[in-house]
Structure formats: structure tokens, C-alpha cells
PDB file of N, CA and C in Angstrom:
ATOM      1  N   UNK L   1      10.006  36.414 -26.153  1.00 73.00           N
ATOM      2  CA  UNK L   1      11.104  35.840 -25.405  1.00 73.00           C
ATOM      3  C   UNK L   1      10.655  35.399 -24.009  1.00 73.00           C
ATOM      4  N   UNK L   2       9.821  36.318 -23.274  1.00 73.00           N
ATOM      5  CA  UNK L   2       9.256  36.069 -22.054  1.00 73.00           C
ATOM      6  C   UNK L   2       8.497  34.990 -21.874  1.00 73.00           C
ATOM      7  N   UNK L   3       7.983  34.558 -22.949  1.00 80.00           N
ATOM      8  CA  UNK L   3       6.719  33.351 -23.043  1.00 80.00           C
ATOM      9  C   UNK L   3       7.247  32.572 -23.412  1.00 80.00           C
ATOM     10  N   UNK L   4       8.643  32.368 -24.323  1.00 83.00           N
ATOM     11  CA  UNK L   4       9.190  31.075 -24.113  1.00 83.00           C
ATOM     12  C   UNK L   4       9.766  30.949 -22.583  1.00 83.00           C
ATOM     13  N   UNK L   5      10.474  31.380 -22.135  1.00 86.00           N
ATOM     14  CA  UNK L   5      11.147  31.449 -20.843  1.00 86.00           C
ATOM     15  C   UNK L   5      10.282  30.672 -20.038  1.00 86.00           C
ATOM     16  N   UNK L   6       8.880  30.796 -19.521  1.00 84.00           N
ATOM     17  CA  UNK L   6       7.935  31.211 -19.173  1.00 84.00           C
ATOM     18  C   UNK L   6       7.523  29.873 -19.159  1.00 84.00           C
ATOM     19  N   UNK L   7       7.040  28.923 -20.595  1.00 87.00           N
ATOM     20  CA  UNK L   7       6.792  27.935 -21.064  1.00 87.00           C
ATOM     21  C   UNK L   7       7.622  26.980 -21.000  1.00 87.00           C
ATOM     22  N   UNK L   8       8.778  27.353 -20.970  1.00 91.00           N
ATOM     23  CA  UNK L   8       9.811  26.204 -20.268  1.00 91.00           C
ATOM     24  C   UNK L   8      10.086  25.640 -19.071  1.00 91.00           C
ATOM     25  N   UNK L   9       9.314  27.373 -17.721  1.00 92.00           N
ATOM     26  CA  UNK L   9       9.293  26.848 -16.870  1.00 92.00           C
ATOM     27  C   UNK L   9       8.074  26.062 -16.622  1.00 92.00           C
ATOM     28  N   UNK L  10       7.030  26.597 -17.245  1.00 92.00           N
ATOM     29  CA  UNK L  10       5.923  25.935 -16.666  1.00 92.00           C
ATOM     30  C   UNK L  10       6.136  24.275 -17.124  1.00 92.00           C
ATOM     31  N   UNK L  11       6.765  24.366 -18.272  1.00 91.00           N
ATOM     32  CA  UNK L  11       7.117  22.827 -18.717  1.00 91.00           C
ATOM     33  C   UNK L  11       7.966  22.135 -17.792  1.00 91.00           C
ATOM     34  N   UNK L  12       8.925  22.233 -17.245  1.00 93.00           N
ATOM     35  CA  UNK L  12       9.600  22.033 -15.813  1.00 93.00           C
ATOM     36  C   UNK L  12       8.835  21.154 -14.704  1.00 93.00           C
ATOM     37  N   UNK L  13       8.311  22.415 -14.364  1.00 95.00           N
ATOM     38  CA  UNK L  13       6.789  22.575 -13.126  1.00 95.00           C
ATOM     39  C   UNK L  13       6.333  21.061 -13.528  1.00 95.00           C
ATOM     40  N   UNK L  14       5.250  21.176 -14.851  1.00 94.00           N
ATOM     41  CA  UNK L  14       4.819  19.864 -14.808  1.00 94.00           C
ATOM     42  C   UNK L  14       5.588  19.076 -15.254  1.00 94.00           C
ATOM     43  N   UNK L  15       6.494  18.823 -15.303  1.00 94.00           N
ATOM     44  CA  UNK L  15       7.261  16.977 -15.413  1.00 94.00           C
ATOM     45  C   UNK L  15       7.375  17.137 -14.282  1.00 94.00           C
ATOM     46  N   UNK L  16       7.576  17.979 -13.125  1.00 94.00           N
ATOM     47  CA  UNK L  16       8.218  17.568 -12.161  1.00 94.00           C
ATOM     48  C   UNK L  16       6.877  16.738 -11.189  1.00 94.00           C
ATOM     49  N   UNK L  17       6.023  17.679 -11.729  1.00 94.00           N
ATOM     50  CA  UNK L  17       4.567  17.007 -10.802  1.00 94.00           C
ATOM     51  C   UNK L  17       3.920  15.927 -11.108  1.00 94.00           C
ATOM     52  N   UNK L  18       4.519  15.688 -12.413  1.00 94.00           N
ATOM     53  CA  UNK L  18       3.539  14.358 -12.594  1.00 94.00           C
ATOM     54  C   UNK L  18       4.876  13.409 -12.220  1.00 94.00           C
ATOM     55  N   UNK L  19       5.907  14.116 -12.523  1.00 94.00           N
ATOM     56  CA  UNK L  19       6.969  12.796 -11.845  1.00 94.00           C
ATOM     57  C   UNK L  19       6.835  12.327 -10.492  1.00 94.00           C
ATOM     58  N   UNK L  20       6.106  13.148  -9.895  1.00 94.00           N
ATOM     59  CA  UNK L  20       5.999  13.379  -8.104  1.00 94.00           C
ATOM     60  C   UNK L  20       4.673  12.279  -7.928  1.00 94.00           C
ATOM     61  N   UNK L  21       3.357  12.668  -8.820  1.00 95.00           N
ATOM     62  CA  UNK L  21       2.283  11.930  -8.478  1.00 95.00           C
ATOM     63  C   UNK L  21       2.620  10.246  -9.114  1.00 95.00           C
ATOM     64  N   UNK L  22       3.459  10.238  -9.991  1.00 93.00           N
ATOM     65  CA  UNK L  22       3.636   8.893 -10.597  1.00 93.00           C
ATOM     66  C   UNK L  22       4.527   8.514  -9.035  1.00 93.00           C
ATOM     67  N   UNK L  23       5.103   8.604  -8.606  1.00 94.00           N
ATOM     68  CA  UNK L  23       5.619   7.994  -7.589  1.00 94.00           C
ATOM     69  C   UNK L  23       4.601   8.077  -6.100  1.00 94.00           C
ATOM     70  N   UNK L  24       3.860   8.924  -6.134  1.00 93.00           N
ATOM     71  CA  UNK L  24       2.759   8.903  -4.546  1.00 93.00           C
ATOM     72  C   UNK L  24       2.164   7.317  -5.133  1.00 93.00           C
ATOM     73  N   UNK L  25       1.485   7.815  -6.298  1.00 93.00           N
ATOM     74  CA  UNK L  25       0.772   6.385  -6.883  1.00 93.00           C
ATOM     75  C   UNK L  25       1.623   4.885  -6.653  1.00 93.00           C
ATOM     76  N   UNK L  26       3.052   5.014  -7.120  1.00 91.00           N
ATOM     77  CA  UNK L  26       3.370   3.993  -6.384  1.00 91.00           C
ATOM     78  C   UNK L  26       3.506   3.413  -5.642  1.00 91.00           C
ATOM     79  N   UNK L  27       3.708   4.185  -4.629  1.00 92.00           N
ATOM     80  CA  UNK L  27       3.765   3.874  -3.252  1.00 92.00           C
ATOM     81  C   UNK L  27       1.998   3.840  -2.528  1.00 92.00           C
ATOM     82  N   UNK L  28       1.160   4.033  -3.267  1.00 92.00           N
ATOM     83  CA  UNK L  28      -0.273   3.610  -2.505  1.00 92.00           C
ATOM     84  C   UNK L  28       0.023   2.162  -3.138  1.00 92.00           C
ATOM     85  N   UNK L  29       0.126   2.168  -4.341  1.00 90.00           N
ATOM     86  CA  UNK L  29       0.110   0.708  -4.499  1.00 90.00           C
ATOM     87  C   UNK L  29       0.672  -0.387  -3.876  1.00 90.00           C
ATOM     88  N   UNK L  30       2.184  -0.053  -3.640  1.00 92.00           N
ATOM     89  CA  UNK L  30       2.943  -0.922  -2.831  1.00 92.00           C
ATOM     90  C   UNK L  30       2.213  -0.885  -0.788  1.00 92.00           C
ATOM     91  N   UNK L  31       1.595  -0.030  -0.722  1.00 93.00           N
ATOM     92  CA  UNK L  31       0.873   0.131   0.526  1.00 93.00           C
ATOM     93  C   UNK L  31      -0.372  -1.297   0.088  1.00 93.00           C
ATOM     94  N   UNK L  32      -0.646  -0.924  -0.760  1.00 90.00           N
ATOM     95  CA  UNK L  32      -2.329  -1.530  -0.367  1.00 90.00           C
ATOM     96  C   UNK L  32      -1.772  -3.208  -0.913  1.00 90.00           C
ATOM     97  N   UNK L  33      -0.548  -3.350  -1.094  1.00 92.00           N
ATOM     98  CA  UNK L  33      -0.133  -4.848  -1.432  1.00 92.00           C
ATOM     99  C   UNK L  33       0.260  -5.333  -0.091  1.00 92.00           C
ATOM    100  N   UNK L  34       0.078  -4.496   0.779  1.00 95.00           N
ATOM    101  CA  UNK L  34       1.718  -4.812   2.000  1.00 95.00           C
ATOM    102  C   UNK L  34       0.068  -5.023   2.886  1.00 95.00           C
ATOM    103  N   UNK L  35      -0.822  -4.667   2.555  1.00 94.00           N
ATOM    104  CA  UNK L  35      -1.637  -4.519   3.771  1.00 94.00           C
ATOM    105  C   UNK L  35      -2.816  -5.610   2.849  1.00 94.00           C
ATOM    106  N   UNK L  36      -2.980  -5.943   1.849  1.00 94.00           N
ATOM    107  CA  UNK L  36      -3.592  -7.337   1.733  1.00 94.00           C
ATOM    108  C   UNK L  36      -2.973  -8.347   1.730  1.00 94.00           C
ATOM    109  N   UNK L  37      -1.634  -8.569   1.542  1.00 96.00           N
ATOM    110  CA  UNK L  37      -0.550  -9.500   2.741  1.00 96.00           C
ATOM    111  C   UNK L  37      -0.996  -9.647   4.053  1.00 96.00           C
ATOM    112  N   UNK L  38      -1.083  -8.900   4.579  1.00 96.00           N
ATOM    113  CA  UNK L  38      -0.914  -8.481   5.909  1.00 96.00           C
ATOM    114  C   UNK L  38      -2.569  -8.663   6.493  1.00 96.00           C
ATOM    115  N   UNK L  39      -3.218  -8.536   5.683  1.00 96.00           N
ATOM    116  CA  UNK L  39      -4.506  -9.232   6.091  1.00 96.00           C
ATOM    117  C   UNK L  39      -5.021 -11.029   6.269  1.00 96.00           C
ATOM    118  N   UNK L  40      -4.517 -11.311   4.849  1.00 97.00           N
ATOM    119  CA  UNK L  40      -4.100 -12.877   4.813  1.00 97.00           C
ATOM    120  C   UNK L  40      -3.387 -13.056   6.064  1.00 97.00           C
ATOM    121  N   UNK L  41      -2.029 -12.791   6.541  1.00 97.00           N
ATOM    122  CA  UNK L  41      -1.507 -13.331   7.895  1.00 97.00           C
ATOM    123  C   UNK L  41      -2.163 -13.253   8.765  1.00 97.00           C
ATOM    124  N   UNK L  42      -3.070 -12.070   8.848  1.00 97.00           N
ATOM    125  CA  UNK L  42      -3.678 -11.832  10.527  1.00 97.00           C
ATOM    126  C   UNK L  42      -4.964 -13.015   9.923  1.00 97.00           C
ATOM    127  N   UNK L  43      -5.682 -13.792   8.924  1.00 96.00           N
ATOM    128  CA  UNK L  43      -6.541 -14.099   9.406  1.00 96.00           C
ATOM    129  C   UNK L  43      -6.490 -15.588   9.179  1.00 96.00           C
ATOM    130  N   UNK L  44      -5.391 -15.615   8.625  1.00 97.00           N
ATOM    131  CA  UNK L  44      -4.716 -17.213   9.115  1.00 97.00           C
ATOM    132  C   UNK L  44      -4.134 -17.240   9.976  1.00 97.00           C
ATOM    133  N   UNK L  45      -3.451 -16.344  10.845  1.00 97.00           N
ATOM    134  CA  UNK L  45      -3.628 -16.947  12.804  1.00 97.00           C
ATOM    135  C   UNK L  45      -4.798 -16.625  13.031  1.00 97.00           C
ATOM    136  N   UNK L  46      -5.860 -16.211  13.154  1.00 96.00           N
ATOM    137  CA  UNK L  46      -6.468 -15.699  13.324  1.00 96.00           C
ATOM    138  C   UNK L  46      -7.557 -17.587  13.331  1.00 96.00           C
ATOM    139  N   UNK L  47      -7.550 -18.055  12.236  1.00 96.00           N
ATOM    140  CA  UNK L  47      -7.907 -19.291  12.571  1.00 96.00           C
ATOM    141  C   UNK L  47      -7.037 -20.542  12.937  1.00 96.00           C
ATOM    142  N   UNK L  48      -5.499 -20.211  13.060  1.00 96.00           N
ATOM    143  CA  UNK L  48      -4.869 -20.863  13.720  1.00 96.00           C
ATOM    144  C   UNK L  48      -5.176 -20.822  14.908  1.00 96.00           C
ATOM    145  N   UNK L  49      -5.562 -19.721  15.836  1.00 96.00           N
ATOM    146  CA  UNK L  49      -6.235 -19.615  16.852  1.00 96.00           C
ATOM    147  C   UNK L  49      -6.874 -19.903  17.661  1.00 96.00           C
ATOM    148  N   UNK L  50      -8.398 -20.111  16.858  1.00 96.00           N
ATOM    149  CA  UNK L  50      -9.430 -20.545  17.127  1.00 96.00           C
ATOM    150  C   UNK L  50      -9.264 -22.045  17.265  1.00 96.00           C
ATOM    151  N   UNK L  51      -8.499 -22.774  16.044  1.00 96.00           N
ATOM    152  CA  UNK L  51      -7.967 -24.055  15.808  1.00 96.00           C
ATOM    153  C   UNK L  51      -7.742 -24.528  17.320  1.00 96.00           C
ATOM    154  N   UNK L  52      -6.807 -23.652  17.798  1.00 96.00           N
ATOM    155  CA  UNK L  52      -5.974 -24.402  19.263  1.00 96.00           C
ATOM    156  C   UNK L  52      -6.987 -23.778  20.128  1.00 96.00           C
ATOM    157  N   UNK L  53      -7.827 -23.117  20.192  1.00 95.00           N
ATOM    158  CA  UNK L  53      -8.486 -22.918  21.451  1.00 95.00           C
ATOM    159  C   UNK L  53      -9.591 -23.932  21.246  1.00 95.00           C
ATOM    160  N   UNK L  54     -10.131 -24.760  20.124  1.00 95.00           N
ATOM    161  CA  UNK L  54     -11.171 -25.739  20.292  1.00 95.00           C
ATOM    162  C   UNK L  54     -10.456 -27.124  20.959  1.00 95.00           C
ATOM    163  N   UNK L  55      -9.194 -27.090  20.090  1.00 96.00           N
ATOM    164  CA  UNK L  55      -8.335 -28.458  20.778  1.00 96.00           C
ATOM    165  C   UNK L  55      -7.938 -28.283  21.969  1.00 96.00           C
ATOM    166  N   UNK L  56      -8.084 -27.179  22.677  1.00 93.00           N
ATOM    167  CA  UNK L  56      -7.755 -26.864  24.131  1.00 93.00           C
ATOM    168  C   UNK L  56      -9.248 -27.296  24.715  1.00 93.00           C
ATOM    169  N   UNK L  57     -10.311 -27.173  24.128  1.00 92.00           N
ATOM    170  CA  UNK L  57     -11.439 -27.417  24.819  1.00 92.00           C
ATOM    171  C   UNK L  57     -11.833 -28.399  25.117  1.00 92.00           C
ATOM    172  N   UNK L  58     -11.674 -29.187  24.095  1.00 92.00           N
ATOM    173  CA  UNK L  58     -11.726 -30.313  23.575  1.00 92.00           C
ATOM    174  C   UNK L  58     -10.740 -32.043  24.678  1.00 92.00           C
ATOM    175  N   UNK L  59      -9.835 -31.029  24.581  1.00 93.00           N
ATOM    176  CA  UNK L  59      -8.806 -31.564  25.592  1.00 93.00           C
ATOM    177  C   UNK L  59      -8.840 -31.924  27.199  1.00 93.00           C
ATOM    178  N   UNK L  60      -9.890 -30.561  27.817  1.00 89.00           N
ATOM    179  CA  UNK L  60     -10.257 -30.518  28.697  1.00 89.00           C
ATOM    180  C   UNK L  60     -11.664 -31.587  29.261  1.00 89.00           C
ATOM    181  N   UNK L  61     -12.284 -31.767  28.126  1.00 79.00           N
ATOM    182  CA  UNK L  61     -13.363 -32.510  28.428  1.00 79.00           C
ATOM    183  C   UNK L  61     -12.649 -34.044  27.948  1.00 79.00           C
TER     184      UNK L  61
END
């Protein structure tokens, strides 16, 4: 009786943990999407940038 009891909780325990790591996992994923977005933007100003500081140079001479 004790070892079913026992086995139900431990059965519990793990759904609950892999329900827990299935969601950390999601959320790295949705992280590492938000931040190779977020790389693309910074390095297209990044040569938008450069863009206007040559036509600024450029301008000057």
C-alpha cells in the first residue's frame, strides 16, 4: 500500500518537473529568438551609422 502511495507521489514529482523544464526550455528559446532579432537591429544601425558618418565626411570636403 505504501509503495503505491509512494509511486504516485513520485509520479506527481516528475510530471511536475518535466512540466517545469519543458517550459524553462521554452523560454531559452523564445530568449535566444528575441536576442538574434535584436542583433540584426543593432547591426543594421549599426551600418546605418557608419552610412551617415561617411556622407557627413564626405559632405564636409
Amino acid at each position: 500500500m505504501a509503495d503505491l502511495i509512494l509511486g504516485s507521489i513520485v509520479d506527481s514529482i516528475t510530471e511536475h518537473l518535466v512540466s517545469l523544464v519543458a517550459q524553462e526550455i521554452g523560454l531559452i528559446s523564445g530568449v535566444k529568438r528575441e536576442f538574434e532579432k535584436l542583433r540584426g537591429t543593432v547591426s543594421a544601425i549599426a551600418a546605418l551609422l557608419r552610412e551617415a558618418e561617411k556622407r557627413r565626411i564626405e559632405a564636409e570636403d
